[in-house]
Tab-separated table of C-alpha atoms and ligand atoms in Angstrom:
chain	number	residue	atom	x	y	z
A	21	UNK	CA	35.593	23.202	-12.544
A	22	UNK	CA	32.337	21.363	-12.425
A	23	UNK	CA	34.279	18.431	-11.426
A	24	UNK	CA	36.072	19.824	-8.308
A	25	UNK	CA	35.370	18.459	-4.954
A	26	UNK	CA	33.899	20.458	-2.376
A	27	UNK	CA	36.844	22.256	-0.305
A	28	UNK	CA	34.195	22.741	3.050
A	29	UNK	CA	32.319	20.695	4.799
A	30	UNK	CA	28.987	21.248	5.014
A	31	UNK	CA	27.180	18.570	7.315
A	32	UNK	CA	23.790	17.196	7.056
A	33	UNK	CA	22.261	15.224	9.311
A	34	UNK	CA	19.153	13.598	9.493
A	35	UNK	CA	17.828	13.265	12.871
A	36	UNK	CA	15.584	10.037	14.011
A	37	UNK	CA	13.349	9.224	16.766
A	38	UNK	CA	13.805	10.933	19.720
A	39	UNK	CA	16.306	13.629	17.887
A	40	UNK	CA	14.663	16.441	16.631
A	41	UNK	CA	16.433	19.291	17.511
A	42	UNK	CA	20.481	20.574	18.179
A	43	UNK	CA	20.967	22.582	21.126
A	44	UNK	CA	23.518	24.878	21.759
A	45	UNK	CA	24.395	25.693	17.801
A	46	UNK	CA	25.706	29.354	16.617
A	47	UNK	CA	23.236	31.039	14.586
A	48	UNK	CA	20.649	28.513	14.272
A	49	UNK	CA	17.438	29.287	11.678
A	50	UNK	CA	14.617	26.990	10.699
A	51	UNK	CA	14.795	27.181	6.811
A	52	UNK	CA	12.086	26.063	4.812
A	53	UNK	CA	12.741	24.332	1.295
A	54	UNK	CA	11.364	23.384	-1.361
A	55	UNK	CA	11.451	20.190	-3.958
A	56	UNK	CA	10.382	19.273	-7.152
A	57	UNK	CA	9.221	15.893	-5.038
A	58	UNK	CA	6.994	17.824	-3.091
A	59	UNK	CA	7.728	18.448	0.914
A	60	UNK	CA	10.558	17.914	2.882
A	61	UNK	CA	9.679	16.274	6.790
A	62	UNK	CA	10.721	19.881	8.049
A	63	UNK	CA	12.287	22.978	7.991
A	64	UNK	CA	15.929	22.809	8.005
A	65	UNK	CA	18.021	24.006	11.296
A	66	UNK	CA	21.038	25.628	9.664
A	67	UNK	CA	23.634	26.888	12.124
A	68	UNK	CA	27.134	27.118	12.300
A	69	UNK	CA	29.798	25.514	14.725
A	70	UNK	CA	32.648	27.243	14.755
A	71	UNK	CA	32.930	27.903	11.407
A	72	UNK	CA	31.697	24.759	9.960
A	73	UNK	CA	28.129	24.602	8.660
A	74	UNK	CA	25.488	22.354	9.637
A	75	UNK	CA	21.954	21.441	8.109
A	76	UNK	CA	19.834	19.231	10.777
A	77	UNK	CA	16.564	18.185	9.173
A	78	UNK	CA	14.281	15.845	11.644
A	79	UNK	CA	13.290	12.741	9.670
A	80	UNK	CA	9.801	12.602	11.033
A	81	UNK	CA	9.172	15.898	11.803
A	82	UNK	CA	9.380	18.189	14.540
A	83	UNK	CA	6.573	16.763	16.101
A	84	UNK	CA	7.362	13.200	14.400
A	85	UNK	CA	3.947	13.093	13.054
A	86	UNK	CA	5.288	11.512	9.703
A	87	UNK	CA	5.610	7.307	9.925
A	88	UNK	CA	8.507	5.562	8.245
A	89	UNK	CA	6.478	4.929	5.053
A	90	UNK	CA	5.432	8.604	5.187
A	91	UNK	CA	8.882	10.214	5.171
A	92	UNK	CA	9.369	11.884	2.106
A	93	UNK	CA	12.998	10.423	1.258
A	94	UNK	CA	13.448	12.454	-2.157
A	95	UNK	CA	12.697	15.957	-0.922
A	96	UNK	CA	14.585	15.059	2.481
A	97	UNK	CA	17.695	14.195	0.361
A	98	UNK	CA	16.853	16.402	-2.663
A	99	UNK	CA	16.553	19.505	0.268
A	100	UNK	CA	19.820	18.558	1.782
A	101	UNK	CA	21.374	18.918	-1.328
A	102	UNK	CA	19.739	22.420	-2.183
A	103	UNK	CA	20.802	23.225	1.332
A	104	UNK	CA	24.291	22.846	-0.279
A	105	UNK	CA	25.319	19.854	2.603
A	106	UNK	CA	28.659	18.167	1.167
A	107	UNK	CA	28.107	14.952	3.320
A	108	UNK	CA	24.898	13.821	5.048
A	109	UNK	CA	25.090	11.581	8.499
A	110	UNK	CA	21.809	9.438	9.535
A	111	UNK	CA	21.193	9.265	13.104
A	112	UNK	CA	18.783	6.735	14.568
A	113	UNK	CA	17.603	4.333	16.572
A	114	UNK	CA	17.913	0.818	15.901
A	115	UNK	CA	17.000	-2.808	17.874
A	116	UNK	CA	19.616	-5.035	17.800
A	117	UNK	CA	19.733	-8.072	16.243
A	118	UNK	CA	22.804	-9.603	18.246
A	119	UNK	CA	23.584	-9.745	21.837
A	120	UNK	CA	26.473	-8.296	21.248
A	121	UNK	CA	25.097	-5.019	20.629
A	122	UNK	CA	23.378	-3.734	23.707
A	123	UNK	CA	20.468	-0.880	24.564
A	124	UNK	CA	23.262	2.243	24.691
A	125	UNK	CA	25.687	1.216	21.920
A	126	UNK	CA	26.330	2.624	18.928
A	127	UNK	CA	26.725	0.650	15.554
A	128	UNK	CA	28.403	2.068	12.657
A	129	UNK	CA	26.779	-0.063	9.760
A	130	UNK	CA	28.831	-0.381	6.912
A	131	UNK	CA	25.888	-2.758	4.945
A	132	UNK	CA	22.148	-2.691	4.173
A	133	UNK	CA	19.480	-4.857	3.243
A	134	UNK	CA	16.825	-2.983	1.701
A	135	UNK	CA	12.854	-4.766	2.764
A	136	UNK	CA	11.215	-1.468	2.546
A	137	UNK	CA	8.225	-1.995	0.162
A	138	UNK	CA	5.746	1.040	-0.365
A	139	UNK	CA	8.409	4.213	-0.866
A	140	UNK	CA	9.941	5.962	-3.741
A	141	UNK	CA	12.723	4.917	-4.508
A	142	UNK	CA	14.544	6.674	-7.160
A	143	UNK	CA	15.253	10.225	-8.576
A	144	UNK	CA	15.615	8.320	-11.985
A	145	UNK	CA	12.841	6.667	-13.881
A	146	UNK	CA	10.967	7.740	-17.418
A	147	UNK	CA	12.627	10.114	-18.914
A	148	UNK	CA	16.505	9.989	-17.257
A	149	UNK	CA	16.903	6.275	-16.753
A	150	UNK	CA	20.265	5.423	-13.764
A	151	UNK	CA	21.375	2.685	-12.281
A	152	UNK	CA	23.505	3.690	-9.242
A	153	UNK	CA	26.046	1.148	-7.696
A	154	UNK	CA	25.022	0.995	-3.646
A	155	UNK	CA	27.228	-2.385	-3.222
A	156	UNK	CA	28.474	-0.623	-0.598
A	157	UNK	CA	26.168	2.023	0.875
A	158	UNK	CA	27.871	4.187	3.184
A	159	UNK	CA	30.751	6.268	2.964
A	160	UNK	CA	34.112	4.853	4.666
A	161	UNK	CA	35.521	8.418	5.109
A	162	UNK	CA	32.485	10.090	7.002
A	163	UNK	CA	31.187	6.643	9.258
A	164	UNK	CA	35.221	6.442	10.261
A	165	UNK	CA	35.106	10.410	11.314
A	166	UNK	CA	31.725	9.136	12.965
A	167	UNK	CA	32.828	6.386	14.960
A	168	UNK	CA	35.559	8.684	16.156
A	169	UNK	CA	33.400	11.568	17.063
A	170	UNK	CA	31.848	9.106	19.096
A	171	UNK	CA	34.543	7.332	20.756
A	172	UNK	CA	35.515	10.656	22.275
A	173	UNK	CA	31.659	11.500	24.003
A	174	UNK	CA	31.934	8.325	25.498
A	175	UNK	CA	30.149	6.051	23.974
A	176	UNK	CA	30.399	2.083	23.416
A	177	UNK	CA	30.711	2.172	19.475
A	178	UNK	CA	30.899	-1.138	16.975
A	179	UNK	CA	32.894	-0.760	14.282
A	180	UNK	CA	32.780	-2.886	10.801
A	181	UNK	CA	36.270	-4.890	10.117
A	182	UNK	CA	37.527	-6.703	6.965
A	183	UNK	CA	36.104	-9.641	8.298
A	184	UNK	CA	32.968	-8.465	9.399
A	185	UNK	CA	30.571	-6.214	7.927
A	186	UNK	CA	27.554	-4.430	9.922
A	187	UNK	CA	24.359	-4.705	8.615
A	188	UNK	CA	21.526	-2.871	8.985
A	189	UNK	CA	17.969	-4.673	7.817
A	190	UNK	CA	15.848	-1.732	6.801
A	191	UNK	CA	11.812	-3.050	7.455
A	192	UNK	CA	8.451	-1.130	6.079
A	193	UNK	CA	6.795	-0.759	9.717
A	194	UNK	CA	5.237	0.424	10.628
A	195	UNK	CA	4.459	-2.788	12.789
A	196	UNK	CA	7.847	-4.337	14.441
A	197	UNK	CA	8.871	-7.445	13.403
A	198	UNK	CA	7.117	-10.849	14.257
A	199	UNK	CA	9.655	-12.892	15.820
A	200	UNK	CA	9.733	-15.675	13.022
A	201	UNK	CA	11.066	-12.646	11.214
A	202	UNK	CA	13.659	-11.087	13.862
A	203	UNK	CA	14.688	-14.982	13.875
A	204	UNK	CA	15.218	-15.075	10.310
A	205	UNK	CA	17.153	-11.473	9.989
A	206	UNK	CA	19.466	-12.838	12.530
A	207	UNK	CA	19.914	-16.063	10.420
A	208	UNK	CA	20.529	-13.705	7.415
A	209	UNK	CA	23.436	-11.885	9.476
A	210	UNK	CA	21.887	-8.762	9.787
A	211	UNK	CA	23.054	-6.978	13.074
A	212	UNK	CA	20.486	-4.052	13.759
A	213	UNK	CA	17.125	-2.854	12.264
A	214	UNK	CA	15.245	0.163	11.639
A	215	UNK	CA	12.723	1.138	9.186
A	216	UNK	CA	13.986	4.025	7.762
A	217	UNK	CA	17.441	4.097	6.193
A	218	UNK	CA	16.624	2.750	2.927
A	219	UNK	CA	15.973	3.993	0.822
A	220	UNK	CA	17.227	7.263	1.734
A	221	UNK	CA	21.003	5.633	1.467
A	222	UNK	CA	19.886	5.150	-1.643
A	223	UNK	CA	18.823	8.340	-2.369
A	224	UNK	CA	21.838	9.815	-1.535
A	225	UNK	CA	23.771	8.166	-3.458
A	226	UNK	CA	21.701	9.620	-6.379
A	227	UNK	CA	22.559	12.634	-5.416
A	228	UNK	CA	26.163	11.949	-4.895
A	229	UNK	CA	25.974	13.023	-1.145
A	230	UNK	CA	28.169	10.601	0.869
A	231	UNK	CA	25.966	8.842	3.659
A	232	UNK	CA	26.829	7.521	6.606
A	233	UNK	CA	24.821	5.916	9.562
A	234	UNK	CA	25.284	6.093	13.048
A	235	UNK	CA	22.900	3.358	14.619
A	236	UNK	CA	21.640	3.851	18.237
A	237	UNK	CA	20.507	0.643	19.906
A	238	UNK	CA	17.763	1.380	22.021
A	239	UNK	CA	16.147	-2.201	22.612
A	240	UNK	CA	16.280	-6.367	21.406
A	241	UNK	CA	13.582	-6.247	19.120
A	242	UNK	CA	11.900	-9.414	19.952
A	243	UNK	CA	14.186	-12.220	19.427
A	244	UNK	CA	16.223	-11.839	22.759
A	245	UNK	CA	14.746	-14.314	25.343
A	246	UNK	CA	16.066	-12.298	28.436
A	247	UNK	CA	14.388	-8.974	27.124
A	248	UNK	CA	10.829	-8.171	26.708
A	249	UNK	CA	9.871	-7.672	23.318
A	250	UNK	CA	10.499	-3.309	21.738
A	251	UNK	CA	7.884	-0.953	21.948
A	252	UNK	CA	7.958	2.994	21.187
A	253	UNK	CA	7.880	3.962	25.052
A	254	UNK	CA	11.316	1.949	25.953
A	255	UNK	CA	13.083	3.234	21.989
A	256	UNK	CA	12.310	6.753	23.013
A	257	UNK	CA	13.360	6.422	26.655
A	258	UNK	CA	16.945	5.314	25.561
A	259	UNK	CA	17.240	7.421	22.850
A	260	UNK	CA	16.462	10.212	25.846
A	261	UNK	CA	18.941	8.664	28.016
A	262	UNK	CA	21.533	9.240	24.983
A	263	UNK	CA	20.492	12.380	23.378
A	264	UNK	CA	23.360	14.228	25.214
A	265	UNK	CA	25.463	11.827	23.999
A	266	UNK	CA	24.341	11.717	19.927
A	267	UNK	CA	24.455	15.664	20.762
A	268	UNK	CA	27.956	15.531	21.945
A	269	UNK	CA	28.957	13.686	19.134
A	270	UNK	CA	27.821	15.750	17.024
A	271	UNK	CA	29.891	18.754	18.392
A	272	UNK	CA	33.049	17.060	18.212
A	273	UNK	CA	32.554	15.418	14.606
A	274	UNK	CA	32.213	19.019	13.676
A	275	UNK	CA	35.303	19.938	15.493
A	276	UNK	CA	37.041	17.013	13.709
A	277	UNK	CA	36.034	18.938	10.200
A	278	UNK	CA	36.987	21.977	11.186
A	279	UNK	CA	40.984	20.837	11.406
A	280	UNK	CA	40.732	18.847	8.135
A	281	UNK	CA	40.061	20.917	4.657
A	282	UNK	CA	37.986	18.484	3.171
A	283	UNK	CA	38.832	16.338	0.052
A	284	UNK	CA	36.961	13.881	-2.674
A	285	UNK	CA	35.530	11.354	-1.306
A	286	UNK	CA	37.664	8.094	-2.355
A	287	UNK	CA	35.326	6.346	-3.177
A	288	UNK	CA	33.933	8.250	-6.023
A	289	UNK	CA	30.668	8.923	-4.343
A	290	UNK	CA	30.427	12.721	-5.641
A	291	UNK	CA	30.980	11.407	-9.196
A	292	UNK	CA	29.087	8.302	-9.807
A	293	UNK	CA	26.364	9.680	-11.734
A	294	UNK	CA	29.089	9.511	-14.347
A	295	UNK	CA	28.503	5.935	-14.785
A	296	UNK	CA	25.217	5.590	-14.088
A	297	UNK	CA	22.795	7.286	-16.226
A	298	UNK	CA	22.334	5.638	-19.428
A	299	UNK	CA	19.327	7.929	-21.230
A	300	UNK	CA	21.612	9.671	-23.845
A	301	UNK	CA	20.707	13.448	-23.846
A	302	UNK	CA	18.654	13.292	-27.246
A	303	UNK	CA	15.893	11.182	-25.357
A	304	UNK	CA	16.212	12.693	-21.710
A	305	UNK	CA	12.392	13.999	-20.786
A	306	UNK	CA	13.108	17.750	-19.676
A	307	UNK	CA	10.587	17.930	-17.702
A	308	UNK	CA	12.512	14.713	-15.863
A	309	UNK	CA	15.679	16.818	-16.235
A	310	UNK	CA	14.453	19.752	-14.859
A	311	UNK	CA	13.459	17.906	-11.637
A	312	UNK	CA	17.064	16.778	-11.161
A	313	UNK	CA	18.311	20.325	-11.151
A	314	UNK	CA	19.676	20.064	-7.572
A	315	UNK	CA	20.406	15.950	-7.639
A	316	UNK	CA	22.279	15.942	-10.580
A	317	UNK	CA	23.512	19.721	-10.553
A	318	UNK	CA	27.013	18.649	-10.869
A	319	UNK	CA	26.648	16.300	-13.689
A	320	UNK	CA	24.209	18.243	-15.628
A	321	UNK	CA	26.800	21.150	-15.545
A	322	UNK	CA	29.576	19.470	-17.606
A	323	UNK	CA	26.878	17.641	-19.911
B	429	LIG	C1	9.991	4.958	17.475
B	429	LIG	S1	10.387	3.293	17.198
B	429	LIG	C2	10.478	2.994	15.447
B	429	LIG	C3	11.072	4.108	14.636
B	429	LIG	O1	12.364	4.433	15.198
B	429	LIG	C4	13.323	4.398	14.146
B	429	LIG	O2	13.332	5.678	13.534
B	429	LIG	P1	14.630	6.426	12.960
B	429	LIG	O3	15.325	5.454	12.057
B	429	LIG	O4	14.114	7.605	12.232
B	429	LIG	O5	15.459	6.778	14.171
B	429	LIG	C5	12.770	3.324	13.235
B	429	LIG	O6	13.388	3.343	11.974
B	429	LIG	C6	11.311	3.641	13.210
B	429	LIG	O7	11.007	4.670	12.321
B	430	ADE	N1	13.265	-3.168	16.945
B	430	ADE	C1	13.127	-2.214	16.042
B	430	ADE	N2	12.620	-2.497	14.825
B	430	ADE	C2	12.497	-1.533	13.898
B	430	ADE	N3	12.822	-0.258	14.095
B	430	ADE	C3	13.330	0.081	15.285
B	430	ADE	N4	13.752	1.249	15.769
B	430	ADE	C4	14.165	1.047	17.016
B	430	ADE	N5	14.019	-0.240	17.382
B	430	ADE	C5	13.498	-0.876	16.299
């Protein structure tokens, strides 16, 4: 049975700048949560919307006093998981990298390319050696349900085609971008950039959670000539303007879940820990093993 897909959703979702709390939830109670990586950014909000569970956990903190290369992305993702969320949905702000994409809009990034430099990156390493496949980070199903969810609170959402992916160019910070460098991201086909959804995309995938993002463009970085260049006062004004809107989303994503029993993932995102760990169990480091008691609960169960 180890290998049966969750029947009921349970959603994560990891709030960004400018989105640490959920109004207006049944039930809601901070939850704190412990790791074998050490801290999580936060308590957890769990709550219930009409009968479907939720697990909000604010990526910087409640009073967002963690920077990007602060975040603790393992215990974040490792807590989700003990939280028992099925799927986990990133909300945050992002410049654009395309005039296309304007201060309001929502992308739904299908692709990421991972410049983050000083974070950990792995649940894996001495002792339980994997090699997860992220060619294509986010999960179709839940970004899809997203985009939706969106569509009906109003907002302008950007959706990835077969001819076009969406990328999202994932920085260290916690300095913006020089412009020789926005320049060069747009050269590389990126479409919108933030600083902290890699590695916890990543990360998730470790832990077999399927991850989605939903991007919210608050400003031009600093490539645009017609825009001044991003700062924290103009991201955090628009992500105030559309906090109602996220919020709204939110709600009817949940509603969405609520009419659909939920199935496996096609893409084999709750199994791929299958073919990815390569440390046969005669060599595995317990103590290793014992950390990934949450991350690899499935997979350790039918080993
Ligand atoms: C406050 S501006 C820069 C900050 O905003 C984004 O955060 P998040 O992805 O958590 O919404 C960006 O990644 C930076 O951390
Ligand atoms: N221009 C930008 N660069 C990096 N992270 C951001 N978050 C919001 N806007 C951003």
């Amino acid at each position: 049975m180890t290998n049966a897909p969750h029947t009921q959703w349970t959603l994560g979702i990891l709030g960004g700048s400018g989105l640490y709390d959920l109004p207006g939830l049944e039930n809601p109670e901070w939850v704190s949560i412990s790791t074998p990586w050490g801290a999580p950014s936060d308590d957890i909000l769990f709550a219930e919307i009409e009968g479907v569970r939720l697990r909000f956990l604010p990526r910087h903190g409640r009073g967002h006093a963690l920077s990007p290369s602060d975040v603790n992305y393992r215990a974040n993702i490792d807590a989700l998981k003990r939280a028992g969320c099925t799927d986990v949905l990133s909300i945050s702000a992002v410049g654009s990298l395309q005039a296309d994409y304007v201060p309001g809009d929502f992308v739904m990034v299908d692709q990421m390319i991972d410049r983050t430099f000083a974070r950990e990156k792995s649940f894996f390493g001495k002792g339980c050696v994997a090699h997860v496949s992220v060619a294509d980070p986010i999960c179709p199903r839940l970004s899809a349900l997203a985009a939706d969810a969106a569509d009906q609170a109003g907002a302008n959402v950007h959706r990835p085609t077969e001819d076009k992916s969406l990328t999202y160019l994932a920085m260290e910070g916690p300095q913006f971008s020089t412009k020789a460098e926005s320049h060069m991201y747009r050269q590389w086909g990126c479409d919108v950039i933030g600083m902290t959804n890699m590695p916890e995309a990543k990360l998730a995938r470790e832990a077999e959670l399927p991850y989605a993002t939903m991007a919210m463009v608050t400003d031009f970085d600093c490539w645009h000539a017609g825009h001044g260049n991003v700062d924290v006062a103009s991201v955090i004004a628009m992500m105030q303007k559309n906090s109602a809107m996220a919020q709204k989303t939110v709600l009817n994503l949940i509603k969405t879940l609520q009419d659909r029993p939920r199935s496996a993932c096609a893409s084999g995102i709750e199994t791929n820990l299958d073919v990815a760990i390569i440390t046969p169990q005669e060599a595995r480091d317990p103590k290793r093993m014992a950390m990934l008691d949450a991350v690899a609960k499935r997979y350790l169960a039918q080993s």
